[in-house]
Short mmCIF file of C-alpha atoms and ligand atoms in Angstrom, two decimals:
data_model
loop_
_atom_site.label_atom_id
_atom_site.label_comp_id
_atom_site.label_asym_id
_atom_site.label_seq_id
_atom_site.Cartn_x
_atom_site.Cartn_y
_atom_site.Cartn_z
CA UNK J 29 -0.03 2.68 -23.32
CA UNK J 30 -1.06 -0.28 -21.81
CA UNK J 31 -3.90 -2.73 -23.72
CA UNK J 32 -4.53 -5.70 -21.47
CA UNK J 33 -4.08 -7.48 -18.81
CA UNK J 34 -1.40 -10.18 -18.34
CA UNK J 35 -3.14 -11.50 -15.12
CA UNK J 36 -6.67 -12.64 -14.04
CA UNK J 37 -6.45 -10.61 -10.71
CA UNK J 38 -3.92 -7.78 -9.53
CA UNK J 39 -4.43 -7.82 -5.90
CA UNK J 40 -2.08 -4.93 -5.47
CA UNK J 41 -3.05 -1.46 -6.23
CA UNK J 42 -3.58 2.21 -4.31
CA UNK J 43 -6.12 4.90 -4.90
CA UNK J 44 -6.89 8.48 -3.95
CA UNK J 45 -7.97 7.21 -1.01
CA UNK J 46 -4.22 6.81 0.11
CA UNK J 47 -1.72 8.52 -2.31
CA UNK J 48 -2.47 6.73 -5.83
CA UNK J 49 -4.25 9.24 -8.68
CA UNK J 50 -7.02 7.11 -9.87
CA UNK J 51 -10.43 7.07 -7.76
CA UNK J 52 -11.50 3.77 -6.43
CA UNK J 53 -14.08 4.01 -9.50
CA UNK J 54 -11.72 4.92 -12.03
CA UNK J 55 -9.47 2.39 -10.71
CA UNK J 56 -11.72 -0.48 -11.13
CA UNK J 57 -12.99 1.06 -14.42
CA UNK J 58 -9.41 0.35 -15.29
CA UNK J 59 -9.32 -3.08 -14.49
CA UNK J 60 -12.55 -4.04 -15.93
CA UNK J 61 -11.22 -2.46 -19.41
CA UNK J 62 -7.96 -4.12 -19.54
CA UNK J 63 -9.71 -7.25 -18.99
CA UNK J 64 -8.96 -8.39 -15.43
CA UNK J 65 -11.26 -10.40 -13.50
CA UNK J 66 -10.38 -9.48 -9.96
CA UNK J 67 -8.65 -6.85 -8.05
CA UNK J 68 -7.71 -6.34 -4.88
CA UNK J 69 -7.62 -3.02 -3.15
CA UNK J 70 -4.73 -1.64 -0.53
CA UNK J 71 -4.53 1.98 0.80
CA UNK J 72 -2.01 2.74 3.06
CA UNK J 73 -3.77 2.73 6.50
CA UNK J 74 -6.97 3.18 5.13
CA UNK J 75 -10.02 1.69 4.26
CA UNK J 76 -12.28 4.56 2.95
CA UNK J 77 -11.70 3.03 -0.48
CA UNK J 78 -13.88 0.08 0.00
CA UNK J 79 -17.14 1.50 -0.45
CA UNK J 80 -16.79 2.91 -3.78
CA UNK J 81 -14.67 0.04 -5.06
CA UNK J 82 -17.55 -2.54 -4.32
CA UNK J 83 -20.65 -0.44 -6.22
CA UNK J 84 -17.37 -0.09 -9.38
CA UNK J 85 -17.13 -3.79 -8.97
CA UNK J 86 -21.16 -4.89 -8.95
CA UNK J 87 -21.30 -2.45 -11.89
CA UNK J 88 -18.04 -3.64 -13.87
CA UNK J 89 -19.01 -7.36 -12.54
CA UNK J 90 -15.56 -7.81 -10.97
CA UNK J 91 -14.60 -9.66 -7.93
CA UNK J 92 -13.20 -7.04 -5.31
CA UNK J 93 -10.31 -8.31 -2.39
CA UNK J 94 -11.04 -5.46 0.23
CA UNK J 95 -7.49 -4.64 1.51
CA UNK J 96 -5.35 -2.49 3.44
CA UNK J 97 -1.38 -2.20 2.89
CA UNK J 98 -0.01 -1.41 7.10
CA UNK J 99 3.69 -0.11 7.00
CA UNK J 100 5.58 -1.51 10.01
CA UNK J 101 9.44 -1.29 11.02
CA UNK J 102 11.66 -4.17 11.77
CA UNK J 103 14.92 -3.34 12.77
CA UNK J 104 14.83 -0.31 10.52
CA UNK J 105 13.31 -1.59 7.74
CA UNK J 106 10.09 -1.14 6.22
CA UNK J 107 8.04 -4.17 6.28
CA UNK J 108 4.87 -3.60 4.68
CA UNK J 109 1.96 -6.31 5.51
CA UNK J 110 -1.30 -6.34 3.28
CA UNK J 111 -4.62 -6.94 4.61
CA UNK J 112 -7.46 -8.76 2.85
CA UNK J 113 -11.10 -9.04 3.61
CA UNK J 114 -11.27 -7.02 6.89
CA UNK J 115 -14.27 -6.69 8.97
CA UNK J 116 -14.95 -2.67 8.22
CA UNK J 117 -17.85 -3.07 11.10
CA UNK J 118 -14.99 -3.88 13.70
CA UNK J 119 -14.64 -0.67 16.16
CA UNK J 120 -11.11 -2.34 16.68
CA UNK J 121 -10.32 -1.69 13.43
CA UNK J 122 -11.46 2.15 13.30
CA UNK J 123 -10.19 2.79 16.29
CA UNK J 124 -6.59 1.66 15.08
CA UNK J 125 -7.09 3.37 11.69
CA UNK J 126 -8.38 6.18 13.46
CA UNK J 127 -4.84 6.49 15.59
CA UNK J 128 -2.86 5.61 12.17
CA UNK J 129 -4.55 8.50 10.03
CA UNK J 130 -4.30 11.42 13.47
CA UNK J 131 -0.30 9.75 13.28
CA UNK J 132 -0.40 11.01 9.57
CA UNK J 133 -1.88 13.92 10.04
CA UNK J 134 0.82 15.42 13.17
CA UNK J 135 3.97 14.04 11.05
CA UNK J 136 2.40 16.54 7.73
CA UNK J 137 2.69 19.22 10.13
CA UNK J 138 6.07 18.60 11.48
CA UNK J 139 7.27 18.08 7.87
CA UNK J 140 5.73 21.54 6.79
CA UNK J 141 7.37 23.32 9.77
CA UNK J 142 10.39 21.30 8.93
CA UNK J 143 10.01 22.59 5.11
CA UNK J 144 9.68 25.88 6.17
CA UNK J 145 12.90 26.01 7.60
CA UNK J 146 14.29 25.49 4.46
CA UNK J 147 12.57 28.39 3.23
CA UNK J 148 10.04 26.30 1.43
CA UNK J 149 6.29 27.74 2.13
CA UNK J 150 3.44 25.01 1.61
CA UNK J 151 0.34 25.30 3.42
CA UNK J 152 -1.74 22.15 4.49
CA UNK J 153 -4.72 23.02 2.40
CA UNK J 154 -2.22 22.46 -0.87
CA UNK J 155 -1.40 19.14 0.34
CA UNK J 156 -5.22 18.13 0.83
CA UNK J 157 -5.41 19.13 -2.73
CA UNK J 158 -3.76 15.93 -3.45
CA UNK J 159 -4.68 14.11 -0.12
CA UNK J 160 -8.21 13.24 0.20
CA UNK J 161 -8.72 10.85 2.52
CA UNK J 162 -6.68 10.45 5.63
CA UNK J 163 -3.96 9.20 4.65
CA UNK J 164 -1.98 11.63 4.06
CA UNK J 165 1.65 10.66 3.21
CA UNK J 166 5.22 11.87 1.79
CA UNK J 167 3.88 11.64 -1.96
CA UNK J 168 1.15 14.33 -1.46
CA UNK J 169 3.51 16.56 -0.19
CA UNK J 170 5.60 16.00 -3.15
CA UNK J 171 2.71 16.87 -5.05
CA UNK J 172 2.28 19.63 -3.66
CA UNK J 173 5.81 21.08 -4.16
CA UNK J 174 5.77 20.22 -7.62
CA UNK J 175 2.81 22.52 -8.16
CA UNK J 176 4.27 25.54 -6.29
CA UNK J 177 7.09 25.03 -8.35
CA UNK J 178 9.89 23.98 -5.72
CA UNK J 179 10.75 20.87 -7.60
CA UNK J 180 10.12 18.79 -10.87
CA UNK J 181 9.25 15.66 -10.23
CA UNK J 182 8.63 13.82 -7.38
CA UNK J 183 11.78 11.86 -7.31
CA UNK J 184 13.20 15.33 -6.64
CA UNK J 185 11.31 15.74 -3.65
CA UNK J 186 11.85 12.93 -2.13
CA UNK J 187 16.03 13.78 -2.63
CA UNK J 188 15.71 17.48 -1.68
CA UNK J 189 12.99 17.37 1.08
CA UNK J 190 11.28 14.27 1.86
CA UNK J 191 13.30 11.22 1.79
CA UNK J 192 15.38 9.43 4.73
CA UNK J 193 18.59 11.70 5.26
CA UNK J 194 17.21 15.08 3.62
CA UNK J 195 16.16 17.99 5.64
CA UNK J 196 12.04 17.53 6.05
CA UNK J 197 12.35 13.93 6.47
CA UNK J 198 9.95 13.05 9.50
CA UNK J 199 9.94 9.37 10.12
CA UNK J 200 6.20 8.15 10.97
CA UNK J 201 4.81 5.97 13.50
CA UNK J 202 5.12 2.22 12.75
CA UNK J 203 3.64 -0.91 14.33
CA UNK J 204 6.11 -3.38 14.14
CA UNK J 205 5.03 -6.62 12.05
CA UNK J 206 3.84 -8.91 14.77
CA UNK J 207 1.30 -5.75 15.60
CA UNK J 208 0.27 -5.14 11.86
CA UNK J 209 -0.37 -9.09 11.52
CA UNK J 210 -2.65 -9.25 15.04
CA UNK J 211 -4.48 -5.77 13.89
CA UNK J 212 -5.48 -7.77 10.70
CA UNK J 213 -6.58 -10.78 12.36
CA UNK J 214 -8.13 -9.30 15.28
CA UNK J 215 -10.19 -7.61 12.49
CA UNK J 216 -10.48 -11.08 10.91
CA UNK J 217 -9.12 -10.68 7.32
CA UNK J 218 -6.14 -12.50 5.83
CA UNK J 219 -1.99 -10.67 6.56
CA UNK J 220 0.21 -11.02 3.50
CA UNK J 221 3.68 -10.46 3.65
CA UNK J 222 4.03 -7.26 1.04
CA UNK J 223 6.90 -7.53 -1.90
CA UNK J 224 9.43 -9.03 0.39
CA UNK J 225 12.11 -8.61 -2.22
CA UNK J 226 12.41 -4.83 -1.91
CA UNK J 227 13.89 -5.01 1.70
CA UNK J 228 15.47 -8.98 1.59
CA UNK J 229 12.90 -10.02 4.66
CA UNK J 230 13.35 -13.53 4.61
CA UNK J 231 15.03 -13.66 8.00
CA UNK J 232 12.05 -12.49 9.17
CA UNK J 233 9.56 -14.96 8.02
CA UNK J 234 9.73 -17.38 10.48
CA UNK J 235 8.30 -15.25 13.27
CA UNK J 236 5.58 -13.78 11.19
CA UNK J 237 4.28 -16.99 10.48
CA UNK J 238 3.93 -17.92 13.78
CA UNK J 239 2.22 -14.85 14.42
CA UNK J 240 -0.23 -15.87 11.84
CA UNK J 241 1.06 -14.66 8.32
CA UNK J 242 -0.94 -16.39 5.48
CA UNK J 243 0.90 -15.72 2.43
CA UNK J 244 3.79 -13.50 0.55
CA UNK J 245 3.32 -11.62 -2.10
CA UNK J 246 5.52 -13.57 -4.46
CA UNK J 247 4.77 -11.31 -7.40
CA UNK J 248 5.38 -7.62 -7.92
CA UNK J 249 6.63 -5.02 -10.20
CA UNK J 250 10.14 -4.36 -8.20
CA UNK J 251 10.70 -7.97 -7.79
CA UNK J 252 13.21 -9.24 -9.66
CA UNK J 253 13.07 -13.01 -11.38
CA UNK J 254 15.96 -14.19 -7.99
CA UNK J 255 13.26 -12.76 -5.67
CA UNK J 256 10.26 -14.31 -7.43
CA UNK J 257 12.19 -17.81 -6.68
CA UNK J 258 12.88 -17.23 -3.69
CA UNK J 259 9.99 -16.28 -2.11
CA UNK J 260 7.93 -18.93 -4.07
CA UNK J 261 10.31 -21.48 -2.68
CA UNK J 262 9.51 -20.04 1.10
CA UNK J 263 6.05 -19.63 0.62
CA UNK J 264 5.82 -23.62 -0.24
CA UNK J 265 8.16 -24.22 2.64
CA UNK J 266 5.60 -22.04 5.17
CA UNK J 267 2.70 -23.62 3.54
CA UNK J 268 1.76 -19.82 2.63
CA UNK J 269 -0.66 -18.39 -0.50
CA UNK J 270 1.47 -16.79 -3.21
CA UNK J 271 -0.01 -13.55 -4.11
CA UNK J 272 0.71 -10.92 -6.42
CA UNK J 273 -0.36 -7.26 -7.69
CA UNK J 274 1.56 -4.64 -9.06
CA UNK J 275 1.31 -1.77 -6.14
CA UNK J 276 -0.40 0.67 -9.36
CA UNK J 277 -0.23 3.96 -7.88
CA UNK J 278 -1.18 5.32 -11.43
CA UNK J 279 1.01 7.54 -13.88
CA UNK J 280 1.10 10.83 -12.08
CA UNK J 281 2.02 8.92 -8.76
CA UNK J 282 4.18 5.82 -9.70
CA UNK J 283 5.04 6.07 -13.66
CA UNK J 284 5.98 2.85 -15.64
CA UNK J 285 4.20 0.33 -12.92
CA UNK J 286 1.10 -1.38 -15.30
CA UNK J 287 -2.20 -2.19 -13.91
CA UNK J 288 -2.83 -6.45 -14.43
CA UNK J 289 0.89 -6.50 -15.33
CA UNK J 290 1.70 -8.33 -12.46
CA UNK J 291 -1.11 -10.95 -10.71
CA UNK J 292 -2.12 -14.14 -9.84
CA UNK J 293 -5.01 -16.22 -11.18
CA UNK J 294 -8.18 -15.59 -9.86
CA UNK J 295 -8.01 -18.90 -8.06
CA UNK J 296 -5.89 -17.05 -5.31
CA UNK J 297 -8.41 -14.37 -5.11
CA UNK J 298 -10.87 -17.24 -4.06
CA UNK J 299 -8.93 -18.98 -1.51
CA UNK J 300 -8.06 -15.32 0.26
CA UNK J 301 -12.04 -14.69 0.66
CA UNK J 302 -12.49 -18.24 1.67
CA UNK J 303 -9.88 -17.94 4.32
CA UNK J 304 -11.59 -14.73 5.31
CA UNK J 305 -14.66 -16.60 6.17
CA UNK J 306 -12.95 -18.80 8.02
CA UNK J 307 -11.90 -16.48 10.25
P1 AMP X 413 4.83 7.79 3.50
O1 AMP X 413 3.60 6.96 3.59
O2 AMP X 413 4.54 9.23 3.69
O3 AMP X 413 5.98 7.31 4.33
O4 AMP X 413 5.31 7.70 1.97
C1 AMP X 413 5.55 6.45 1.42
C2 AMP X 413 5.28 6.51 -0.06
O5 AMP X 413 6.26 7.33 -0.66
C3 AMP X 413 5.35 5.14 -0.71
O6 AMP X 413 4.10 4.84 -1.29
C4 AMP X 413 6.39 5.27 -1.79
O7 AMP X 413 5.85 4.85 -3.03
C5 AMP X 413 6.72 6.74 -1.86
N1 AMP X 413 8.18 6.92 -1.89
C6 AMP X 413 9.06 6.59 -0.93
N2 AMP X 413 10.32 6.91 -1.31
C7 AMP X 413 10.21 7.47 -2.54
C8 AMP X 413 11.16 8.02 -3.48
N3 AMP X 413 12.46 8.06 -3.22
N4 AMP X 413 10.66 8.48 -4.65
C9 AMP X 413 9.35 8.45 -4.93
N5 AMP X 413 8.41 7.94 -4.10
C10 AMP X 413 8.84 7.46 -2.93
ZN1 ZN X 414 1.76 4.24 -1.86
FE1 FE X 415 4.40 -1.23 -0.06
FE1 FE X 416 1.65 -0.47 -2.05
#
């Protein structure tokens, strides 16, 4: 059971607006009791978080990042690019959340027909149990299974069912990085390169910068201490923030990963909104 907070800000962290098991008001309930000072909110294609999150943070007096987290393929591997500070009034940016959500929404269906062929029978509305927004995604559908009893934990379902090589696996429609980076600055917030460390993306960096990557998320609960340095190091080569957050999903979704266990100072927090502005 964690007590407090080992950082001022966690600008990491998923809701039941995408597939974590807190609400956005629970979530920054959360934060506010384990002492954090900012947090920084990132669905997975999805932004229908924000609104609640802000009245939790005027209550809670927090400072909210409003973020996204985009997942985008390069080469075959998941790069995932956080946004921060979007313009939610931009019909650019609903129109492209829009597509990313109706993408979502035809890949459940394929997996469920998929699913049925292995004689596994879920229907959609015990998936929107779990998935309330549009984002509907792989860990819902776990979820889902677990209930009707065709697995035990998630981790199962993603080896039986869901994950890359087993038999429902559906890949999903991905923007490739440059895209993700222009959709968030077209919408004027700040891209940050997601936990680098999980895929080794440094190759990669280079180009994303010129396409207008701001920082790398140099802290995060699968990093390990190697990747910590080295994406530190790059992110003072670049000239790039360093940014951190533990990608909480919450206990049911994600067990062991801490709220405020990884962060940055609140500082960081400041110079993301100021950058925003900028914009
Ligand atoms: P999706 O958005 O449907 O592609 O699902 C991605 C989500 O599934 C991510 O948030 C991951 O946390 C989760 N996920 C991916 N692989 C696994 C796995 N092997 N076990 C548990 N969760 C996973
Ligand atoms: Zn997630
Ligand atoms: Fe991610
Ligand atoms: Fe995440």
């Amino acid at each position: 059971m964690q007590v407090v907070a080992l950082y001022e800000v966690d600008l990491h962290c998923h809701t039941t607006a995408s597939d974590g098991s807190l609400s956005p008001a629970e979530l920054v309930r959360l934060a506010a009791e384990l002492g954090l000072k900012g947090l920084g909110i990132t669905d997975h294609d999805t932004i229908k978080g924000w609104n609640e999150a802000e009245e939790a943070a005027a209550h809670y007096k927090l400072q909210l990042l409003k973020g996204i987290e985009l997942s985008t393929d390069w080469l075959g591997k998941e790069v995932h690019i956080l946004g921060y500070e979007l313009d939610s009034s931009s019909n650019y940016l609903k129109d492209k959340l829009r597509n990313l959500g109706e993408a979502r929404q035809r890949r459940m269906l394929k997996i469920l027909e998929r699913l049925r062929n292995q004689e596994v029978d879920i229907s959609e509305e015990a998936i929107r149990k779990y998935a309330q927004g549009d984002s509907i995604g792989r860990p819902h559908i776990a979820q889902a299974l677990m209930e009707k009893g065709y697995i035990r934990d998630i981790q199962e379902g993603f080896e039986r069912y869901l994950g890359v090589g087993a038999p429902a696996y559906v890949p999903r429609f991905k923007l490739t990085p440059e895209e993700g980076i222009e959709l968030i600055r077209k919408a004027k917030g700040v891209p940050v390169l997601a936990h680098p460390g999980m895929q080794r993306l440094e190759e990669g960096i280079p180009a994303w910068v010129e396409a207008g990557l701001k920082g790398i998320e140099v802290l995060h609960s699968e990093h390990k201490a190697q990747d910590v340095t080295r994406y530190k190091a790059l992110a003072e080569h670049y000239n790039l923030l360093m940014t951190g957050g533990s990608d909480f999903h919450g206990e049911a979704c994600k067990p062991g990963v801490e709220l405020g266990r990884w962060g940055v100072s609140l500082r960081v927090l400041q110079e993301i909104k100021e950058l925003a502005k900028s914009n």
